[in-house]
């Protein structure tokens, strides 16, 4: 098995000033890596050989193994999160834009709702735009929980653990959330998740 830390899909300084190279050095190079190392360290003890990351997350949930569930979920969530970001993010278009319009009224309304959900999420976790069946929904999940074990299809996420914003924004989660959602979202990736292409890209990146 031995999971690997996937490389960032952009240069470390490509998201500045919205997300600095220093934040990415710590968030990707230390926090994300620590989850990978932790799960790899359990390979023998917890019988994880030969399992994919998603299988590990599902097994941990079935076994009620919270430590493994959160650490493996965090590998997956971060691998997915990096794919959700891009320098100079464009706006949603095509099928995604029409789905957003019929579910929320407009992209601005979606960003407001997702922003509020993410800002108001208590303590550590993630804000998510998901498909619940064929319906677009905004939600938030705690710690390392991922939509992949909740029967939901992830389209877009924002990390609201303190380590995601403390270097660049100190304690100002609202400013971080607003800045990321309005400036560096990779809407092409979000659109690819409507039919699962993007998710398989994130899964591969997680191995
Ligand atoms: Mn994080």
PDB file of C-alpha atoms and ligand atoms in Angstrom:
ATOM      1  CA  UNK A   1       0.000   0.000   0.000  1.00  0.00           C
ATOM      2  CA  UNK A   2       2.039   2.948   1.303  1.00  0.00           C
ATOM      3  CA  UNK A   3       0.070   6.032   0.338  1.00  0.00           C
ATOM      4  CA  UNK A   4       1.960   8.956  -1.106  1.00  0.00           C
ATOM      5  CA  UNK A   5       1.560  12.668  -0.618  1.00  0.00           C
ATOM      6  CA  UNK A   6       0.228  13.814  -4.014  1.00  0.00           C
ATOM      7  CA  UNK A   7       2.022  16.821  -5.507  1.00  0.00           C
ATOM      8  CA  UNK A   8       0.116  20.120  -5.605  1.00  0.00           C
ATOM      9  CA  UNK A   9      -1.565  20.675  -9.003  1.00  0.00           C
ATOM     10  CA  UNK A  10      -0.075  24.218  -9.149  1.00  0.00           C
ATOM     11  CA  UNK A  11       3.163  25.986  -8.158  1.00  0.00           C
ATOM     12  CA  UNK A  12       3.503  26.738  -4.475  1.00  0.00           C
ATOM     13  CA  UNK A  13       3.410  30.501  -5.083  1.00  0.00           C
ATOM     14  CA  UNK A  14       0.641  30.378  -7.721  1.00  0.00           C
ATOM     15  CA  UNK A  15      -2.231  31.202  -5.345  1.00  0.00           C
ATOM     16  CA  UNK A  16      -0.596  34.212  -3.665  1.00  0.00           C
ATOM     17  CA  UNK A  17      -1.659  36.600  -2.278  1.00  0.00           C
ATOM     18  CA  UNK A  18      -4.888  34.698  -1.563  1.00  0.00           C
ATOM     19  CA  UNK A  19      -3.026  31.656  -0.231  1.00  0.00           C
ATOM     20  CA  UNK A  20       0.694  32.078   0.366  1.00  0.00           C
ATOM     21  CA  UNK A  21       3.544  29.706  -0.455  1.00  0.00           C
ATOM     22  CA  UNK A  22       4.231  29.533   3.277  1.00  0.00           C
ATOM     23  CA  UNK A  23       0.678  28.354   3.996  1.00  0.00           C
ATOM     24  CA  UNK A  24       1.029  25.686   1.302  1.00  0.00           C
ATOM     25  CA  UNK A  25       4.427  24.612   2.635  1.00  0.00           C
ATOM     26  CA  UNK A  26       2.842  23.932   6.022  1.00  0.00           C
ATOM     27  CA  UNK A  27      -0.645  22.857   4.965  1.00  0.00           C
ATOM     28  CA  UNK A  28       0.436  20.504   2.176  1.00  0.00           C
ATOM     29  CA  UNK A  29       4.041  19.748   3.176  1.00  0.00           C
ATOM     30  CA  UNK A  30       3.407  19.173   6.881  1.00  0.00           C
ATOM     31  CA  UNK A  31      -0.303  18.749   7.751  1.00  0.00           C
ATOM     32  CA  UNK A  32      -1.372  16.727   4.696  1.00  0.00           C
ATOM     33  CA  UNK A  33       1.888  14.744   4.823  1.00  0.00           C
ATOM     34  CA  UNK A  34       1.368  13.954   8.524  1.00  0.00           C
ATOM     35  CA  UNK A  35      -1.971  12.251   7.733  1.00  0.00           C
ATOM     36  CA  UNK A  36      -0.269  10.183   5.023  1.00  0.00           C
ATOM     37  CA  UNK A  37       2.571   9.152   7.354  1.00  0.00           C
ATOM     38  CA  UNK A  38       0.156   8.311  10.172  1.00  0.00           C
ATOM     39  CA  UNK A  39      -1.983   5.997   8.012  1.00  0.00           C
ATOM     40  CA  UNK A  40       1.097   4.352   6.433  1.00  0.00           C
ATOM     41  CA  UNK A  41       2.398   3.659   9.944  1.00  0.00           C
ATOM     42  CA  UNK A  42      -0.767   1.615  10.633  1.00  0.00           C
ATOM     43  CA  UNK A  43      -0.486  -0.565   7.504  1.00  0.00           C
ATOM     44  CA  UNK A  44       0.598  -3.768   9.276  1.00  0.00           C
ATOM     45  CA  UNK A  45      -1.133  -3.216  12.625  1.00  0.00           C
ATOM     46  CA  UNK A  46      -4.535  -2.463  11.090  1.00  0.00           C
ATOM     47  CA  UNK A  47      -4.291  -4.800   8.079  1.00  0.00           C
ATOM     48  CA  UNK A  48      -4.466  -2.150   5.378  1.00  0.00           C
ATOM     49  CA  UNK A  49      -2.227  -3.775   2.741  1.00  0.00           C
ATOM     50  CA  UNK A  50      -3.742  -3.826  -0.726  1.00  0.00           C
ATOM     51  CA  UNK A  51      -6.582  -1.445   0.122  1.00  0.00           C
ATOM     52  CA  UNK A  52      -7.230   1.782  -1.779  1.00  0.00           C
ATOM     53  CA  UNK A  53      -7.592   4.961   0.243  1.00  0.00           C
ATOM     54  CA  UNK A  54     -11.364   4.996  -0.190  1.00  0.00           C
ATOM     55  CA  UNK A  55     -11.469   1.359   0.965  1.00  0.00           C
ATOM     56  CA  UNK A  56      -9.436   2.299   4.041  1.00  0.00           C
ATOM     57  CA  UNK A  57     -11.849   5.137   4.881  1.00  0.00           C
ATOM     58  CA  UNK A  58     -14.856   2.831   4.464  1.00  0.00           C
ATOM     59  CA  UNK A  59     -13.253   0.018   6.489  1.00  0.00           C
ATOM     60  CA  UNK A  60     -12.390   2.461   9.302  1.00  0.00           C
ATOM     61  CA  UNK A  61     -15.988   3.666   9.395  1.00  0.00           C
ATOM     62  CA  UNK A  62     -17.338   0.101   9.454  1.00  0.00           C
ATOM     63  CA  UNK A  63     -14.863  -0.863  12.223  1.00  0.00           C
ATOM     64  CA  UNK A  64     -15.655   2.251  14.281  1.00  0.00           C
ATOM     65  CA  UNK A  65     -11.928   3.134  14.165  1.00  0.00           C
ATOM     66  CA  UNK A  66     -12.101   6.908  14.652  1.00  0.00           C
ATOM     67  CA  UNK A  67      -8.352   7.530  14.498  1.00  0.00           C
ATOM     68  CA  UNK A  68      -7.947   5.722  11.191  1.00  0.00           C
ATOM     69  CA  UNK A  69     -11.214   7.153   9.841  1.00  0.00           C
ATOM     70  CA  UNK A  70     -10.204  10.756  10.480  1.00  0.00           C
ATOM     71  CA  UNK A  71      -6.594  10.412   9.314  1.00  0.00           C
ATOM     72  CA  UNK A  72      -7.463   8.536   6.116  1.00  0.00           C
ATOM     73  CA  UNK A  73     -10.405  10.880   5.494  1.00  0.00           C
ATOM     74  CA  UNK A  74      -8.052  13.815   5.879  1.00  0.00           C
ATOM     75  CA  UNK A  75      -5.702  12.390   3.221  1.00  0.00           C
ATOM     76  CA  UNK A  76      -8.657  12.141   0.828  1.00  0.00           C
ATOM     77  CA  UNK A  77     -10.162  15.522   1.728  1.00  0.00           C
ATOM     78  CA  UNK A  78      -6.872  17.379   1.255  1.00  0.00           C
ATOM     79  CA  UNK A  79      -6.098  15.620  -2.047  1.00  0.00           C
ATOM     80  CA  UNK A  80      -9.553  16.695  -3.230  1.00  0.00           C
ATOM     81  CA  UNK A  81      -9.201  20.232  -1.827  1.00  0.00           C
ATOM     82  CA  UNK A  82      -5.973  21.016  -3.748  1.00  0.00           C
ATOM     83  CA  UNK A  83      -7.722  20.009  -6.972  1.00  0.00           C
ATOM     84  CA  UNK A  84     -10.524  22.481  -6.124  1.00  0.00           C
ATOM     85  CA  UNK A  85      -8.071  25.402  -6.222  1.00  0.00           C
ATOM     86  CA  UNK A  86      -6.506  27.239  -9.156  1.00  0.00           C
ATOM     87  CA  UNK A  87      -4.931  30.626  -9.764  1.00  0.00           C
ATOM     88  CA  UNK A  88      -7.387  33.187 -11.136  1.00  0.00           C
ATOM     89  CA  UNK A  89     -10.399  30.910 -10.803  1.00  0.00           C
ATOM     90  CA  UNK A  90     -13.030  31.515 -13.487  1.00  0.00           C
ATOM     91  CA  UNK A  91     -16.786  31.386 -12.934  1.00  0.00           C
ATOM     92  CA  UNK A  92     -18.976  28.304 -13.383  1.00  0.00           C
ATOM     93  CA  UNK A  93     -20.300  27.793 -16.908  1.00  0.00           C
ATOM     94  CA  UNK A  94     -22.391  25.326 -18.924  1.00  0.00           C
ATOM     95  CA  UNK A  95     -24.283  22.550 -17.141  1.00  0.00           C
ATOM     96  CA  UNK A  96     -22.762  23.420 -13.771  1.00  0.00           C
ATOM     97  CA  UNK A  97     -23.880  27.052 -14.038  1.00  0.00           C
ATOM     98  CA  UNK A  98     -27.461  26.053 -14.896  1.00  0.00           C
ATOM     99  CA  UNK A  99     -27.577  23.547 -12.039  1.00  0.00           C
ATOM    100  CA  UNK A 100     -26.306  26.219  -9.629  1.00  0.00           C
ATOM    101  CA  UNK A 101     -28.854  28.714 -10.938  1.00  0.00           C
ATOM    102  CA  UNK A 102     -31.788  26.365 -10.484  1.00  0.00           C
ATOM    103  CA  UNK A 103     -30.636  25.241  -7.017  1.00  0.00           C
ATOM    104  CA  UNK A 104     -29.504  28.556  -5.540  1.00  0.00           C
ATOM    105  CA  UNK A 105     -30.604  31.325  -7.933  1.00  0.00           C
ATOM    106  CA  UNK A 106     -27.094  32.425  -8.892  1.00  0.00           C
ATOM    107  CA  UNK A 107     -23.394  31.704  -8.360  1.00  0.00           C
ATOM    108  CA  UNK A 108     -23.247  34.668  -5.965  1.00  0.00           C
ATOM    109  CA  UNK A 109     -26.082  33.165  -3.913  1.00  0.00           C
ATOM    110  CA  UNK A 110     -24.318  29.784  -3.814  1.00  0.00           C
ATOM    111  CA  UNK A 111     -21.051  31.385  -2.693  1.00  0.00           C
ATOM    112  CA  UNK A 112     -22.892  33.314   0.021  1.00  0.00           C
ATOM    113  CA  UNK A 113     -24.565  30.143   1.308  1.00  0.00           C
ATOM    114  CA  UNK A 114     -21.398  28.045   1.143  1.00  0.00           C
ATOM    115  CA  UNK A 115     -19.459  30.884   2.755  1.00  0.00           C
ATOM    116  CA  UNK A 116     -21.915  31.159   5.660  1.00  0.00           C
ATOM    117  CA  UNK A 117     -21.994  27.383   6.160  1.00  0.00           C
ATOM    118  CA  UNK A 118     -18.170  27.274   6.227  1.00  0.00           C
ATOM    119  CA  UNK A 119     -17.721  30.298   8.481  1.00  0.00           C
ATOM    120  CA  UNK A 120     -20.357  29.093  10.955  1.00  0.00           C
ATOM    121  CA  UNK A 121     -19.123  25.487  11.051  1.00  0.00           C
ATOM    122  CA  UNK A 122     -18.159  24.946  14.701  1.00  0.00           C
ATOM    123  CA  UNK A 123     -14.499  23.967  15.245  1.00  0.00           C
ATOM    124  CA  UNK A 124     -12.558  21.852  12.723  1.00  0.00           C
ATOM    125  CA  UNK A 125     -14.004  20.595   9.479  1.00  0.00           C
ATOM    126  CA  UNK A 126     -14.877  21.307   5.872  1.00  0.00           C
ATOM    127  CA  UNK A 127     -17.517  23.224   3.927  1.00  0.00           C
ATOM    128  CA  UNK A 128     -18.884  21.251   0.965  1.00  0.00           C
ATOM    129  CA  UNK A 129     -20.912  21.630  -2.191  1.00  0.00           C
ATOM    130  CA  UNK A 130     -22.273  18.156  -2.918  1.00  0.00           C
ATOM    131  CA  UNK A 131     -24.729  16.273  -5.052  1.00  0.00           C
ATOM    132  CA  UNK A 132     -27.352  14.484  -2.956  1.00  0.00           C
ATOM    133  CA  UNK A 133     -28.836  12.240  -5.601  1.00  0.00           C
ATOM    134  CA  UNK A 134     -29.203  14.752  -8.427  1.00  0.00           C
ATOM    135  CA  UNK A 135     -29.740  17.731  -6.118  1.00  0.00           C
ATOM    136  CA  UNK A 136     -27.033  20.310  -5.370  1.00  0.00           C
ATOM    137  CA  UNK A 137     -26.614  20.968  -1.652  1.00  0.00           C
ATOM    138  CA  UNK A 138     -24.375  22.960   0.661  1.00  0.00           C
ATOM    139  CA  UNK A 139     -23.267  21.279   3.869  1.00  0.00           C
ATOM    140  CA  UNK A 140     -20.381  21.063   6.306  1.00  0.00           C
ATOM    141  CA  UNK A 141     -18.770  18.017   7.901  1.00  0.00           C
ATOM    142  CA  UNK A 142     -16.648  17.674  11.026  1.00  0.00           C
ATOM    143  CA  UNK A 143     -12.990  16.713  11.367  1.00  0.00           C
ATOM    144  CA  UNK A 144     -11.982  14.179   8.687  1.00  0.00           C
ATOM    145  CA  UNK A 145     -15.474  13.115   7.632  1.00  0.00           C
ATOM    146  CA  UNK A 146     -15.814  13.001   3.870  1.00  0.00           C
ATOM    147  CA  UNK A 147     -18.945  12.955   1.662  1.00  0.00           C
ATOM    148  CA  UNK A 148     -17.698   9.650   0.184  1.00  0.00           C
ATOM    149  CA  UNK A 149     -18.929   7.789   3.283  1.00  0.00           C
ATOM    150  CA  UNK A 150     -22.096   9.855   3.677  1.00  0.00           C
ATOM    151  CA  UNK A 151     -23.779   8.828   0.426  1.00  0.00           C
ATOM    152  CA  UNK A 152     -23.007  12.233  -1.103  1.00  0.00           C
ATOM    153  CA  UNK A 153     -21.014  13.142  -4.221  1.00  0.00           C
ATOM    154  CA  UNK A 154     -18.430  15.841  -3.471  1.00  0.00           C
ATOM    155  CA  UNK A 155     -18.180  18.705  -5.967  1.00  0.00           C
ATOM    156  CA  UNK A 156     -16.234  21.404  -4.092  1.00  0.00           C
ATOM    157  CA  UNK A 157     -14.730  21.815  -0.646  1.00  0.00           C
ATOM    158  CA  UNK A 158     -13.094  24.418   1.526  1.00  0.00           C
ATOM    159  CA  UNK A 159     -10.924  23.484   4.492  1.00  0.00           C
ATOM    160  CA  UNK A 160     -11.885  25.461   7.601  1.00  0.00           C
ATOM    161  CA  UNK A 161      -9.465  23.846  10.028  1.00  0.00           C
ATOM    162  CA  UNK A 162      -7.450  26.649  11.652  1.00  0.00           C
ATOM    163  CA  UNK A 163      -4.242  25.401   9.996  1.00  0.00           C
ATOM    164  CA  UNK A 164      -5.792  26.355   6.633  1.00  0.00           C
ATOM    165  CA  UNK A 165      -5.846  30.086   7.391  1.00  0.00           C
ATOM    166  CA  UNK A 166      -3.833  30.966  10.468  1.00  0.00           C
ATOM    167  CA  UNK A 167      -0.606  31.943   8.683  1.00  0.00           C
ATOM    168  CA  UNK A 168      -2.262  34.250   6.123  1.00  0.00           C
ATOM    169  CA  UNK A 169      -5.402  35.379   7.955  1.00  0.00           C
ATOM    170  CA  UNK A 170      -4.688  34.706  11.649  1.00  0.00           C
ATOM    171  CA  UNK A 171      -8.088  34.074  13.275  1.00  0.00           C
ATOM    172  CA  UNK A 172     -10.134  35.658  10.454  1.00  0.00           C
ATOM    173  CA  UNK A 173     -11.925  32.614   9.037  1.00  0.00           C
ATOM    174  CA  UNK A 174     -14.605  34.755   7.292  1.00  0.00           C
ATOM    175  CA  UNK A 175     -11.967  36.693   5.320  1.00  0.00           C
ATOM    176  CA  UNK A 176     -10.190  33.454   4.319  1.00  0.00           C
ATOM    177  CA  UNK A 177     -13.420  31.784   3.183  1.00  0.00           C
ATOM    178  CA  UNK A 178     -14.607  34.826   1.224  1.00  0.00           C
ATOM    179  CA  UNK A 179     -11.216  35.262  -0.461  1.00  0.00           C
ATOM    180  CA  UNK A 180     -10.825  31.617  -1.484  1.00  0.00           C
ATOM    181  CA  UNK A 181     -14.388  31.237  -2.768  1.00  0.00           C
ATOM    182  CA  UNK A 182     -14.233  34.429  -4.824  1.00  0.00           C
ATOM    183  CA  UNK A 183     -10.725  34.165  -6.260  1.00  0.00           C
ATOM    184  CA  UNK A 184      -9.126  30.731  -6.489  1.00  0.00           C
ATOM    185  CA  UNK A 185     -11.801  28.086  -7.111  1.00  0.00           C
ATOM    186  CA  UNK A 186     -11.120  25.697  -9.996  1.00  0.00           C
ATOM    187  CA  UNK A 187     -14.664  25.610 -11.419  1.00  0.00           C
ATOM    188  CA  UNK A 188     -13.544  23.342 -14.280  1.00  0.00           C
ATOM    189  CA  UNK A 189     -12.674  20.694 -11.680  1.00  0.00           C
ATOM    190  CA  UNK A 190     -16.007  21.259  -9.892  1.00  0.00           C
ATOM    191  CA  UNK A 191     -17.830  20.760 -13.228  1.00  0.00           C
ATOM    192  CA  UNK A 192     -15.913  17.514 -13.885  1.00  0.00           C
ATOM    193  CA  UNK A 193     -17.204  16.160 -10.571  1.00  0.00           C
ATOM    194  CA  UNK A 194     -20.795  16.196 -11.861  1.00  0.00           C
ATOM    195  CA  UNK A 195     -19.971  12.978 -13.732  1.00  0.00           C
ATOM    196  CA  UNK A 196     -17.212  11.710 -11.458  1.00  0.00           C
ATOM    197  CA  UNK A 197     -14.160  12.505 -13.632  1.00  0.00           C
ATOM    198  CA  UNK A 198     -12.735  14.971 -11.165  1.00  0.00           C
ATOM    199  CA  UNK A 199     -13.277  12.655  -8.219  1.00  0.00           C
ATOM    200  CA  UNK A 200     -11.290   9.885  -9.859  1.00  0.00           C
ATOM    201  CA  UNK A 201      -8.519  12.442 -10.484  1.00  0.00           C
ATOM    202  CA  UNK A 202      -8.470  13.240  -6.754  1.00  0.00           C
ATOM    203  CA  UNK A 203      -8.569   9.515  -5.875  1.00  0.00           C
ATOM    204  CA  UNK A 204      -5.527   8.856  -8.067  1.00  0.00           C
ATOM    205  CA  UNK A 205      -3.772  11.809  -6.516  1.00  0.00           C
ATOM    206  CA  UNK A 206      -4.450  10.337  -3.099  1.00  0.00           C
ATOM    207  CA  UNK A 207      -2.594   7.071  -3.762  1.00  0.00           C
TER     208      UNK A 207
HETATM  209 MN1  LIG B   1      -6.217  21.064   6.239  1.00  0.00          MN
END
